[in-house]
Coordinates of C-alpha atoms in Angstrom, one line a residue:
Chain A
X105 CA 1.9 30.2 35.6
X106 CA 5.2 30.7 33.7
X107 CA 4.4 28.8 30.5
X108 CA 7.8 26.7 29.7
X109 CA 8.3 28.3 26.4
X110 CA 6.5 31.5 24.7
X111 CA 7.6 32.3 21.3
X112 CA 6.3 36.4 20.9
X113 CA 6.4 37.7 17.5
X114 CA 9.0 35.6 16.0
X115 CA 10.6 36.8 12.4
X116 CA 13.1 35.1 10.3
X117 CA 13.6 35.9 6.3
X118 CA 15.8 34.3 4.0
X119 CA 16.7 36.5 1.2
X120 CA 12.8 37.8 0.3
X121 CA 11.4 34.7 1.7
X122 CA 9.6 35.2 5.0
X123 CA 9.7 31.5 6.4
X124 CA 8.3 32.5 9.6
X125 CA 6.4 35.7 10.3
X126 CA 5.3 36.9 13.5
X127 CA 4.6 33.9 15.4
X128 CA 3.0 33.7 18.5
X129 CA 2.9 30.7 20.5
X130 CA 2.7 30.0 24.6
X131 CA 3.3 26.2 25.8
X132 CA 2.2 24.7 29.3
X133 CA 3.7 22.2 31.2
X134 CA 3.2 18.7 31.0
X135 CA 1.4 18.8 27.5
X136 CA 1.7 17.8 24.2
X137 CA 1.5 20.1 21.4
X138 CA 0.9 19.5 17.7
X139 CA 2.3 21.8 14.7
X140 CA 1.4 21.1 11.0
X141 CA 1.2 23.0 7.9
X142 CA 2.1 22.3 4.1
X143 CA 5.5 22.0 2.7
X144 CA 7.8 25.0 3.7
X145 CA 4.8 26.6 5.9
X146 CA 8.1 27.5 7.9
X147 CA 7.7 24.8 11.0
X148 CA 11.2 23.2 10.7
X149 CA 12.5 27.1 10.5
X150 CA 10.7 27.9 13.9
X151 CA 12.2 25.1 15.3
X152 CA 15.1 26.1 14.1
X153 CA 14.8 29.8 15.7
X154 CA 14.0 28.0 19.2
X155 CA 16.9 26.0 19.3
X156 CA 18.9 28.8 18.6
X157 CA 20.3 27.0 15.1
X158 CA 19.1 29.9 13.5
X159 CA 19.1 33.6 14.5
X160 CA 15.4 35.5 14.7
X161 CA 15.2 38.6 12.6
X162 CA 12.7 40.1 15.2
X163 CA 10.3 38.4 18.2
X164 CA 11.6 36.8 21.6
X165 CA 11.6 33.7 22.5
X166 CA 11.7 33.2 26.4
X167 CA 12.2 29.7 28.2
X168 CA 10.6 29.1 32.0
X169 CA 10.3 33.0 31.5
X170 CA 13.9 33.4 30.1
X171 CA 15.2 35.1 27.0
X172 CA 16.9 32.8 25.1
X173 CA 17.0 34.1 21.6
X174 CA 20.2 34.6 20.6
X175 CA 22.2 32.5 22.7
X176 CA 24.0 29.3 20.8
X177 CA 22.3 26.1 20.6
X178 CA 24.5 24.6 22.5
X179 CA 23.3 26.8 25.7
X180 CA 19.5 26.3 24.9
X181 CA 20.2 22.6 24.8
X182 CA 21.9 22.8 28.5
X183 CA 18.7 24.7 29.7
X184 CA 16.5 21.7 29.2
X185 CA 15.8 21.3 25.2
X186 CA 16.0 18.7 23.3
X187 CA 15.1 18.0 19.8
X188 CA 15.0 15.5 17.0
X189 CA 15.7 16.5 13.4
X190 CA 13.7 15.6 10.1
X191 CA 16.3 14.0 8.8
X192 CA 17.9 11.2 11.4
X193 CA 21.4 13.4 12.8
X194 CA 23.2 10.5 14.6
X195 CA 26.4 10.2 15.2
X196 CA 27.3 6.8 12.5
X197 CA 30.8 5.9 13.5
X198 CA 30.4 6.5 17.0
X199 CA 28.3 3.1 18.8
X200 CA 24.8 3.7 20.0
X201 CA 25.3 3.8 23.5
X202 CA 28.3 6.3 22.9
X203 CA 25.9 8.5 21.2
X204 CA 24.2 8.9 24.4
X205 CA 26.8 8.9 26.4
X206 CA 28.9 12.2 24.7
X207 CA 25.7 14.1 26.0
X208 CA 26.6 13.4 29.7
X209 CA 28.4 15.0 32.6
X210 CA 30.1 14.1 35.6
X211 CA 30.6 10.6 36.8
X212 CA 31.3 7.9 33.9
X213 CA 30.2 5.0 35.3
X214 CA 26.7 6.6 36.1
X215 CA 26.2 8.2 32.6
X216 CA 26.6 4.3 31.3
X217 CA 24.3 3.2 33.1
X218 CA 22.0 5.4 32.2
X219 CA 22.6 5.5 28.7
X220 CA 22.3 1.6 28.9
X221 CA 18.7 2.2 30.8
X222 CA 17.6 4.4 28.5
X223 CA 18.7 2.6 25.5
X224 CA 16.5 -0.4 26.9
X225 CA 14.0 1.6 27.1
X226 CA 13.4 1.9 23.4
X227 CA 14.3 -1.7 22.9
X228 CA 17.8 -1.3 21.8
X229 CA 19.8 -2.6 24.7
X230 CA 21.5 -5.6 22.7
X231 CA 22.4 -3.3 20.1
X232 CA 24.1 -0.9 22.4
X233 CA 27.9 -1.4 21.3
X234 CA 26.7 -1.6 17.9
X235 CA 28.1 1.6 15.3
X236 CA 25.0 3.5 15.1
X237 CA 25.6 3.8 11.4
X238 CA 24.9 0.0 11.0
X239 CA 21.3 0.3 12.6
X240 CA 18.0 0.4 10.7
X241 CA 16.3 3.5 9.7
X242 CA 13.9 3.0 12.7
X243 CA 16.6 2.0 15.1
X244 CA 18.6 4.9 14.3
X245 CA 15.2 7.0 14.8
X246 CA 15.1 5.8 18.4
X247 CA 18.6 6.0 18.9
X248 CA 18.0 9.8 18.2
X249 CA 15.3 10.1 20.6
X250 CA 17.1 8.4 23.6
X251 CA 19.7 10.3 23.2
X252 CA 17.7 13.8 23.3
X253 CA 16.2 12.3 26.5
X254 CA 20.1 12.1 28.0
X255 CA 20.0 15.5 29.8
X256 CA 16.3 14.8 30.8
X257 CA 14.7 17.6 29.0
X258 CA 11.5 20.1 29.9
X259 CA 10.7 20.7 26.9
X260 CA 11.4 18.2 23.6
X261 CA 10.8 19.3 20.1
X262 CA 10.6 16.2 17.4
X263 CA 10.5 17.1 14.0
X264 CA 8.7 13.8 12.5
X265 CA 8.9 11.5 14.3
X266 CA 6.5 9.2 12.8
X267 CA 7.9 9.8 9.5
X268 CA 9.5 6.4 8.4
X269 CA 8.6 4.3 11.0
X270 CA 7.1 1.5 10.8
X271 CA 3.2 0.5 13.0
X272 CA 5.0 -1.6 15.6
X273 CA 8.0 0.7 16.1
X274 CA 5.3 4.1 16.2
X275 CA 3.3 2.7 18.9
X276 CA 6.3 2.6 20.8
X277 CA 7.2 6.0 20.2
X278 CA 3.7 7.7 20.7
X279 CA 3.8 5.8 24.2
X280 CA 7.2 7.0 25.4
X281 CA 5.9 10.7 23.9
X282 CA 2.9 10.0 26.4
X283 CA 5.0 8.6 29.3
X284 CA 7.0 11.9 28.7
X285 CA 3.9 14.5 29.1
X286 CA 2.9 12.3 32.1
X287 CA 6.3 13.0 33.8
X288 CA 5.7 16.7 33.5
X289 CA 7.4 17.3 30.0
X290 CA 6.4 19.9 27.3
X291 CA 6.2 17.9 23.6
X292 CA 6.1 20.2 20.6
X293 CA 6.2 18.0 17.2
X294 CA 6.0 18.5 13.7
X295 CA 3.4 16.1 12.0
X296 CA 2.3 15.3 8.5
X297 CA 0.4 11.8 9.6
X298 CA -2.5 13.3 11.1
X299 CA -3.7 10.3 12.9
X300 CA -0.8 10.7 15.3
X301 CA -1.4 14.6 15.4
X302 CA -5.1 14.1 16.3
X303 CA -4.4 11.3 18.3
X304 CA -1.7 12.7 20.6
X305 CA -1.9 16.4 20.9
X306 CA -3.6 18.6 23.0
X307 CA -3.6 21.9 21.3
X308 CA -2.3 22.1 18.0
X309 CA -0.9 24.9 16.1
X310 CA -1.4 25.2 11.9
X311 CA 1.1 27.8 10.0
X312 CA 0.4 28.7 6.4
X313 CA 3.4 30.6 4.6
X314 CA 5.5 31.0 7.9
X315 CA 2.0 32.6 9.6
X316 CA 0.4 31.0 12.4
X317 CA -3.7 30.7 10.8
X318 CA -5.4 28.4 13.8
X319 CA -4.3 27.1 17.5
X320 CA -6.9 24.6 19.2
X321 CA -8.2 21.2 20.1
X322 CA -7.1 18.9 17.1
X323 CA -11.7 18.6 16.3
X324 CA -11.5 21.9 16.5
X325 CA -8.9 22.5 13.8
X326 CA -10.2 19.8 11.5
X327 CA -13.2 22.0 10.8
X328 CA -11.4 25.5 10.6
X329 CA -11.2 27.0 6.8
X330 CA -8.0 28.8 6.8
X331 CA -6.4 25.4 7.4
X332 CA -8.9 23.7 5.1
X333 CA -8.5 26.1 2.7
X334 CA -4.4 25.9 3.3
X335 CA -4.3 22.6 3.0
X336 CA -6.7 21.3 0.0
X337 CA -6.8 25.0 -1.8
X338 CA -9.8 26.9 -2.2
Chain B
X1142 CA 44.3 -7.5 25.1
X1143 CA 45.8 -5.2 27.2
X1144 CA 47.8 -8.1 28.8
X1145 CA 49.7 -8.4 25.6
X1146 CA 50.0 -4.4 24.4
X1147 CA 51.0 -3.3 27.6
X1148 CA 54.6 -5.4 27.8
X1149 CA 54.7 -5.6 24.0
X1150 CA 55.3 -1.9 24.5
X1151 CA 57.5 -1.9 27.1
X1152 CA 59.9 -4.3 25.0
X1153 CA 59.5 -1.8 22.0
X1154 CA 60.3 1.0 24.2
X1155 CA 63.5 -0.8 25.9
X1156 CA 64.8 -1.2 22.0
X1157 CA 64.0 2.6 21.5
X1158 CA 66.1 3.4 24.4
X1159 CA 69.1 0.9 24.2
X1160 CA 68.6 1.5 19.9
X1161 CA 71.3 4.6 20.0
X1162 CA 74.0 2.6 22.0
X1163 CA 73.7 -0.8 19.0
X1164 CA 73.0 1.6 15.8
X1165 CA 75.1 3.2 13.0
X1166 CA 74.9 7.4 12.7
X1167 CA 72.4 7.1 9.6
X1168 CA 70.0 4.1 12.0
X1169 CA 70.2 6.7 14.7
X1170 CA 68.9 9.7 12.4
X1171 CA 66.4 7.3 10.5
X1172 CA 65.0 6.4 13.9
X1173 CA 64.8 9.9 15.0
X1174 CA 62.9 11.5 11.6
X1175 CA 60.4 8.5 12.4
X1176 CA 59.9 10.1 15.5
X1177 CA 59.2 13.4 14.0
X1178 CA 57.0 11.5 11.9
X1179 CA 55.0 9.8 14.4
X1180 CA 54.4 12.7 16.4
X1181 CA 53.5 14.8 13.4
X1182 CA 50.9 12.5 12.0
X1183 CA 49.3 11.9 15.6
X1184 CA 49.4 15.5 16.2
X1185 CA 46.9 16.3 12.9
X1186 CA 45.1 13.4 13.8
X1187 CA 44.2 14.8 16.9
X1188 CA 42.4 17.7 15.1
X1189 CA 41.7 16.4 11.9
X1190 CA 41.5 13.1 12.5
X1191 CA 38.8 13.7 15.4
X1192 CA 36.6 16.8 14.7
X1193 CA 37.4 16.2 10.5
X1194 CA 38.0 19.5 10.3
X1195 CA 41.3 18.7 7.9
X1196 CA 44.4 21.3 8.5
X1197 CA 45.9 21.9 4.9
X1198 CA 48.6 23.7 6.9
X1199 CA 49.7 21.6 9.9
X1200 CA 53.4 22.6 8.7
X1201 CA 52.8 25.9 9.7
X1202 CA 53.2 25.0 13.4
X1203 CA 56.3 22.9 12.7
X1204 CA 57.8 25.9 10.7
X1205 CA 56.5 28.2 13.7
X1206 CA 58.4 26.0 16.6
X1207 CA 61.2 25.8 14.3
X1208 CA 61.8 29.5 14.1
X1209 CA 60.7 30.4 17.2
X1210 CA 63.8 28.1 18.8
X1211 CA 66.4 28.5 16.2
X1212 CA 66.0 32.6 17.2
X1213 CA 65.8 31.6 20.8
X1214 CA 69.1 29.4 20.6
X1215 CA 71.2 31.8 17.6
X1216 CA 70.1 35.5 19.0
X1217 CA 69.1 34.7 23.1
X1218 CA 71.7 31.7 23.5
X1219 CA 68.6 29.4 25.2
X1220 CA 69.9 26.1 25.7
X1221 CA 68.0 24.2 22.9
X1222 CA 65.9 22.1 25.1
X1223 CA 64.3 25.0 26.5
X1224 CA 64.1 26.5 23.1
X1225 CA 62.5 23.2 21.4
X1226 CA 59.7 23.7 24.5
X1227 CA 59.4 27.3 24.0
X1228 CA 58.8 26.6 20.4
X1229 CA 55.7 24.7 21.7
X1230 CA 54.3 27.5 22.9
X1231 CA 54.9 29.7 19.8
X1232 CA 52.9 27.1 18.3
X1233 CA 50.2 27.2 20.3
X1234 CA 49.9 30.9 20.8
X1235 CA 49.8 31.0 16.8
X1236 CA 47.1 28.5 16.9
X1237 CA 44.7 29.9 19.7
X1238 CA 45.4 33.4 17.3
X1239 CA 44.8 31.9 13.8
X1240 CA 42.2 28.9 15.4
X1241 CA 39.4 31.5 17.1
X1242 CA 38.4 32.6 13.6
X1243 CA 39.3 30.1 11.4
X1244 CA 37.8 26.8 13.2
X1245 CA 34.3 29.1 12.3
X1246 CA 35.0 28.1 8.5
X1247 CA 33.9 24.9 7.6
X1248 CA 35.0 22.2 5.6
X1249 CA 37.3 23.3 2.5
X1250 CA 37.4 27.0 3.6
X1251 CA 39.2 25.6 6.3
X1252 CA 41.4 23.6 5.0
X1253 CA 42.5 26.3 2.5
X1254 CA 42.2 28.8 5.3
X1255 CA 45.0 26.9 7.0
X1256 CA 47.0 26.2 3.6
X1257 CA 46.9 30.1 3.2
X1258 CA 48.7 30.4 7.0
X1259 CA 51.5 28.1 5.8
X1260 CA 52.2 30.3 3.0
X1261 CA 51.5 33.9 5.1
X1262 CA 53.9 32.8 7.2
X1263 CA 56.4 31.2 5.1
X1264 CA 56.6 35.0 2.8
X1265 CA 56.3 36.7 5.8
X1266 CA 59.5 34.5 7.3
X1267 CA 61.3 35.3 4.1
X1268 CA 60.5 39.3 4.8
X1269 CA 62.0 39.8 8.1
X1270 CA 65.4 39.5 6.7
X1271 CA 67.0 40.7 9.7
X1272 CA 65.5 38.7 12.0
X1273 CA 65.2 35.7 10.8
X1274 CA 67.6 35.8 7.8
X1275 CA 65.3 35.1 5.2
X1276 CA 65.6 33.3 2.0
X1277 CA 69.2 32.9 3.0
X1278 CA 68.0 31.3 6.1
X1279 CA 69.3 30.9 9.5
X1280 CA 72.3 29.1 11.3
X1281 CA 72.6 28.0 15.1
X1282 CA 76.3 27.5 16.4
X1283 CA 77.5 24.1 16.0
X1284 CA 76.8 21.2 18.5
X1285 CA 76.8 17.7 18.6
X1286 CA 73.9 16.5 20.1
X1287 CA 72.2 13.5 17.8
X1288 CA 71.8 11.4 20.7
X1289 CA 69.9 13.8 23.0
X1290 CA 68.1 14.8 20.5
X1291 CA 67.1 11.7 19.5
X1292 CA 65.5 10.9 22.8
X1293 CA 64.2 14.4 23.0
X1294 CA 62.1 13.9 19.8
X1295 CA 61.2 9.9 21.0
X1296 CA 59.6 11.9 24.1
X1297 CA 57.4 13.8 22.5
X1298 CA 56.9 10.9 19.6
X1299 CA 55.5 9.0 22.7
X1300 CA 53.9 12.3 24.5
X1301 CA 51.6 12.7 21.6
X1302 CA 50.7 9.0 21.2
X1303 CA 49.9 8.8 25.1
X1304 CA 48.3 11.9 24.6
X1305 CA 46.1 10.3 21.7
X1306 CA 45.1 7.7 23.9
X1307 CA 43.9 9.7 26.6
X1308 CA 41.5 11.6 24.4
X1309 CA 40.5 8.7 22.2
X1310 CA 39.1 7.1 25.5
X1311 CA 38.0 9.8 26.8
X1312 CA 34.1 11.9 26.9
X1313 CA 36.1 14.6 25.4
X1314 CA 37.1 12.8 22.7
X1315 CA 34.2 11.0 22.1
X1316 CA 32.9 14.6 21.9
X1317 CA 35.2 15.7 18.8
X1318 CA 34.0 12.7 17.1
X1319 CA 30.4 14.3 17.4
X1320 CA 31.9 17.6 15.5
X1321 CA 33.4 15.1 13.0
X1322 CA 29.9 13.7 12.6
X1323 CA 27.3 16.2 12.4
X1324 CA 28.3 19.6 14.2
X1325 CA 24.6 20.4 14.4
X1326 CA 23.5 17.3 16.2
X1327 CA 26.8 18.3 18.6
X1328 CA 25.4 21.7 19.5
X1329 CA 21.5 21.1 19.4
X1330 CA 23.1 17.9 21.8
X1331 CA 24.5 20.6 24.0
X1332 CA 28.1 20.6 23.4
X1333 CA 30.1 23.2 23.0
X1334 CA 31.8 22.9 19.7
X1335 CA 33.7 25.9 19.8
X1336 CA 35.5 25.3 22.5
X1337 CA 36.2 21.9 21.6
X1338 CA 37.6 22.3 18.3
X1339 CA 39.6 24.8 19.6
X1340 CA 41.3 22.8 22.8
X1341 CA 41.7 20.6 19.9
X1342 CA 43.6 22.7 17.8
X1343 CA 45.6 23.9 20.4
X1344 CA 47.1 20.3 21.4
X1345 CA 47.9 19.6 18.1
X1346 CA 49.6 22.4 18.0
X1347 CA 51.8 21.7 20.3
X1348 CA 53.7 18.7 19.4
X1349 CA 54.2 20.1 16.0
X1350 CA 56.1 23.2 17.5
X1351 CA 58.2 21.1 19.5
X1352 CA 59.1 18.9 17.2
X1353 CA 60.1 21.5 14.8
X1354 CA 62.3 22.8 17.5
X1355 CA 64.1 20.1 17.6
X1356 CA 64.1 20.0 13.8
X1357 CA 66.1 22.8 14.1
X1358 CA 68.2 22.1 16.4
X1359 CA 69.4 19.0 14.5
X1360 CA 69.7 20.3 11.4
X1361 CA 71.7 23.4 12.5
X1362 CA 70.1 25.6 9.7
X1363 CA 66.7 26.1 8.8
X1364 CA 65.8 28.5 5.8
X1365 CA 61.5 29.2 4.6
X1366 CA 61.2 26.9 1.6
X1367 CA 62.1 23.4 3.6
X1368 CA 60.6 24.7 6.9
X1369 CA 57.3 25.2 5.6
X1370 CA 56.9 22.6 3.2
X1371 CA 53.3 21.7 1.9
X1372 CA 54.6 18.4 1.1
X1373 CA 55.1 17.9 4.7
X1374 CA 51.7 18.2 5.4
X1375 CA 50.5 16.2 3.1
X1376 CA 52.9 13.2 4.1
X1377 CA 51.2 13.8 7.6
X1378 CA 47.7 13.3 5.7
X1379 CA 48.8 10.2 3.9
X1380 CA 50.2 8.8 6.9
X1381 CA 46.7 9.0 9.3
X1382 CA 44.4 8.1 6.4
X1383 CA 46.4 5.3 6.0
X1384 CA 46.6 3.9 9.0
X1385 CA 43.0 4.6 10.1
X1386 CA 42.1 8.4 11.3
X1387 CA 40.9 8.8 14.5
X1388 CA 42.5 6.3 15.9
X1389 CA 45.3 5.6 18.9
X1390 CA 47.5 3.7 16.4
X1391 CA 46.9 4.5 13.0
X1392 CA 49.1 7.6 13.0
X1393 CA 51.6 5.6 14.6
X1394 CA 50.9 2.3 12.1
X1395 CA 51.3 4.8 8.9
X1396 CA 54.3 6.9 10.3
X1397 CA 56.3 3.7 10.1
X1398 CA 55.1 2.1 7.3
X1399 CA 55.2 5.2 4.9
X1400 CA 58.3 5.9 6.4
X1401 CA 60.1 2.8 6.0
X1402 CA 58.9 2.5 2.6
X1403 CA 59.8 5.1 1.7
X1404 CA 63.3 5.0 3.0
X1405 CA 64.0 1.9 1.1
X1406 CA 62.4 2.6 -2.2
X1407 CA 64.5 6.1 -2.0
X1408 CA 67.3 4.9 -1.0
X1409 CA 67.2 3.3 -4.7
X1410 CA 65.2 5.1 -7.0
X1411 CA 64.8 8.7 -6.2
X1412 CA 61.8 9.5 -7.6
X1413 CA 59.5 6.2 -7.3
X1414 CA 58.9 7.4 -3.8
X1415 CA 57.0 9.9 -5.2
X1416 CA 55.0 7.9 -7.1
X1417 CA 54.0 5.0 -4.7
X1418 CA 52.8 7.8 -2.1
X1419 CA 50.4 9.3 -4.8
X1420 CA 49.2 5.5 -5.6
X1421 CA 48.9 5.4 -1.9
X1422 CA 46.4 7.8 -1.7
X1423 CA 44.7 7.0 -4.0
X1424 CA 44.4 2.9 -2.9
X1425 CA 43.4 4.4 0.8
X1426 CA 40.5 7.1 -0.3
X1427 CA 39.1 4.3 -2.9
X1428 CA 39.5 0.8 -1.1
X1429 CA 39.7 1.6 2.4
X1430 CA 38.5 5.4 3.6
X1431 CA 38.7 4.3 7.3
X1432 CA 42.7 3.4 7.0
X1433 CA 43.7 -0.1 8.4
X1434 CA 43.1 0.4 12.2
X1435 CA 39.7 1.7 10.7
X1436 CA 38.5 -0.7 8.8
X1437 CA 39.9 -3.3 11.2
X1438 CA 38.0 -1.5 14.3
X1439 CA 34.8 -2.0 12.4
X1440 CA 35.3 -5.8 11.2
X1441 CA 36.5 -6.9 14.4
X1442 CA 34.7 -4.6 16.4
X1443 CA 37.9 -3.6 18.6
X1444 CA 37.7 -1.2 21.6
X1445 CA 38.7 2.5 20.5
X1446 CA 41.8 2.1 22.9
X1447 CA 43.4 0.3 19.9

């Protein structure tokens, strides 16, 4: 089978920096995937190269079999990819459902209705005409990840998304990140809390100073000493 | 609400209309350099004001229209409202032109970018002497055509407004706020912000050019230094933020209030005017950095149709 994204060899340098250096990875459908590493081990920087917000020095990166590499963000994002960001990227003076609804196409009356769905969804339907700027941190958080799910995505990077969040508002989350992989979607997320890492992801992938050092079962992982060694020094 | 707006602007409009046949020469050219105004400051908001990438050189397409039709009208005898259209178009072929690579800049570099095309194309206006006359500037043959005029500039006052609304409530529009907000978001959302920011740029364009074009036409000579005038742009600036930017009717709301004021304090001290509009800026960008219409959309929570 096709896997729904391969990255093959991926480079990108900043000045001498190599923040990611020849990365490998190959991602199933319907499965959720883990990648952690220590500060600037280069995982937001490969998200970056999928989504096209950055340009590869060298590698491919190919999508249902597909070379996207290269192409603007905004065309990767049509193709079925969404993503959330590290640091909430909302849209503050625009209301919450209208961040969901700038996503859409075609008929209006449909696209608010399913912003308005989806916005119940993560609890937020009475705050709907609310600016999203007023909203918590954690409501922001979800209004972020409802609005990635607008154009119904195959495969949906999250850059922490259990940073910040509270217990309540997490167990939400991790259970609409399940209800996504059970719908056929392909989940990539960058972690630092390991409990949701171990807890949620199938096969996980460790990079140490941009370089992928270990890809398996989360148990498996745990016990591997490149990513013992990366994380806690020799 | 839209019970009450709806007729409320009908009456205003009526006024507009009858206004010429009641008013004195000096009401009927106050009225129309409002208009200019008004369709001006809704034309930057509409690229500025929306995807907050802020022109520094709006003028330019003002200056643009306005030479484009004074040499249609003095050297091709167009009749001038054919001319005032046709600079449109000048202004929007100079935008697509100078937009492609400059709408890639972001924040100041664009700004300055733009304030660097007022002033290319104010020396380079002032180097085609034989053209376009020059420093010495350039005449059109006489005509007496306030009146015309004045309903020619009220059009396109009221073009750019409904034009405003249109977008404001529209996806599209909704769309250049995202570019306003976070670009990255936009794109990583799947929108094309290229292309947006440059549709944009051209429609706000547009009114500018026409306007300018009639500019000309009413003030029967146009020369570099008053055609491209920074301060123009800025009085466009001051008159969105301070009204609310990004909104239907805060362009509108600060056209006439900065205009009015300043037409009265002028009209008796020459050189306060300058002074309130710099304590205008600053009051706006320290006490309220929405504008009025902004600050009142938020407290109230009014629809953006307002």
């Amino acid at each position: 089978m096709t896997p729904v994204l391969e990255v093959d060899g991926l480079v990108k340098s900043f000045g001498g920096v190599t923040a990611v250096d020849r990365v490998s990875l190959r991602l199933e459908a319907g499965a959720i995937y883990g990648l952690i590493g220590p500060n600037g081990s280069g995982k937001t920087t490969l998200f970056n190269c999928i989504t096209g917000v950055e340009r590869a020095d060298a590698g491919r990166v190919l999508l249902d079999g597909r070379r996207v590499d290269g192409l603007p963000p905004w065309r990767i994002a049509r193709l079925g990819v969404g993503r959330t960001f590290q640091t909430i990227r909302i849209f503050p003076e625009l209301t919450a459902v209208e961040n969901l609804l700038v996503v859409t196409e075609g008929d209006w009356e449909a696209a608010c209705a399913r912003a308005r769905e989806l916005l119940a969804t993560v609890k937020l339907e009475r705050l709907a005409d609310e600016y999203a700027g007023n909203l918590s941190y954690g409501q922001q958080k979800l209004v972020e990840f409802a609005r990635m799910l607008m154009r119904d995505p195959g495969l949906v990077l999250l850059d922490e998304p259990a940073a910040g969040v509270n217990r309540t508002l997490l167990n939400d989350l991790l259970d609409a990140v399940r209800a996504l992989r059970d719908r056929g979607r392909t989940v990539l997320l960058v972690e630092h809390d390991m409990k949701v890492v171990m807890g949620l992801c199938e096969t996980v992938f460790v990079l140490d100073h941009g370089e992928k050092i270990a890809e398996g079962p989360p148990g498996f992982i745990q016990g591997d000493e490149r990513v013992i060694e990366a994380y806690f020094g020799r | 609400m839209r019970r009450v707006v709806l007729p409320a602007l009908a009456v205003v409009l009526a006024a507009l209309a009858v206004y010429p046949t009641v008013a004195s020469g000096y009401g009927v050219r106050a009225m129309l350099q409002l208009f200019m105004w008004v369709a001006l400051a809704g034309s930057w908001n509409l690229i500025s004001g929306l995807t907050g990438y802020v022109s520094f050189g709006h003028i330019a397409f003002f200056g643009a229209g306005a030479y484009a039709t004074a040499l249609a009208i003095a050297r091709w005898h167009w009749p001038w409202p054919v001319a005032a259209l046709a600079g449109g178009v000048a202004a929007c072929l100079l935008a697509l032109v100078i937009g492609y690579p400059c709408l890639r800049l972001k924040g100041p570099y664009f700004a300055i970018s733009m304030l660097g095309l007022n002033e290319v194309l104010r020396a380079l206006v002032s180097y085609f002497e034989g053209l376009t006359g020059g420093g010495s500037g350039l005449s059109l043959p006489t005509l007496e055509a306030t009146i015309p005029i004045y309903y020619a500039m009220g059009a396109v006052a009221v073009a750019v407004t409904a034009l405003a609304y249109a977008i404001i409530t529209s996806r599209f529009g909704l769309r250049l706020m995202t570019i306003r907000e976070d670009e990255v978001a936009a794109e990583a959302m799947g929108i094309d912000t290229a292309r947006h920011k440059l549709a944009a740029f051209l429609l706000s364009a547009a009114g500018p050019g026409i306007v300018g074009g009639l500019f000309a036409r009413d003030q029967g000579f146009i020369e570099p230094l008053s055609t491209f005038a920074l301060v123009m742009t800025i009085t466009m600036i001051v008159m969105v933020l301070f009204g609310g930017k990004g909104t239907v009717w805060g362009p509108v709301l600060g056209a006439v209030v900065l205009f009015v004021s300043q037409e009265l304090v002028w009209a008796r001290f020459p050189y306060v005017h300058q002074l309130l509009f710099g304590a205008i800026i600053v009051a706006v960008v320290l006490l309220m950095p929405r504008g009025v219409l902004g600050v009142l959309q938020q407290r109230y929570r009014l629809p953006r149709t307002i």
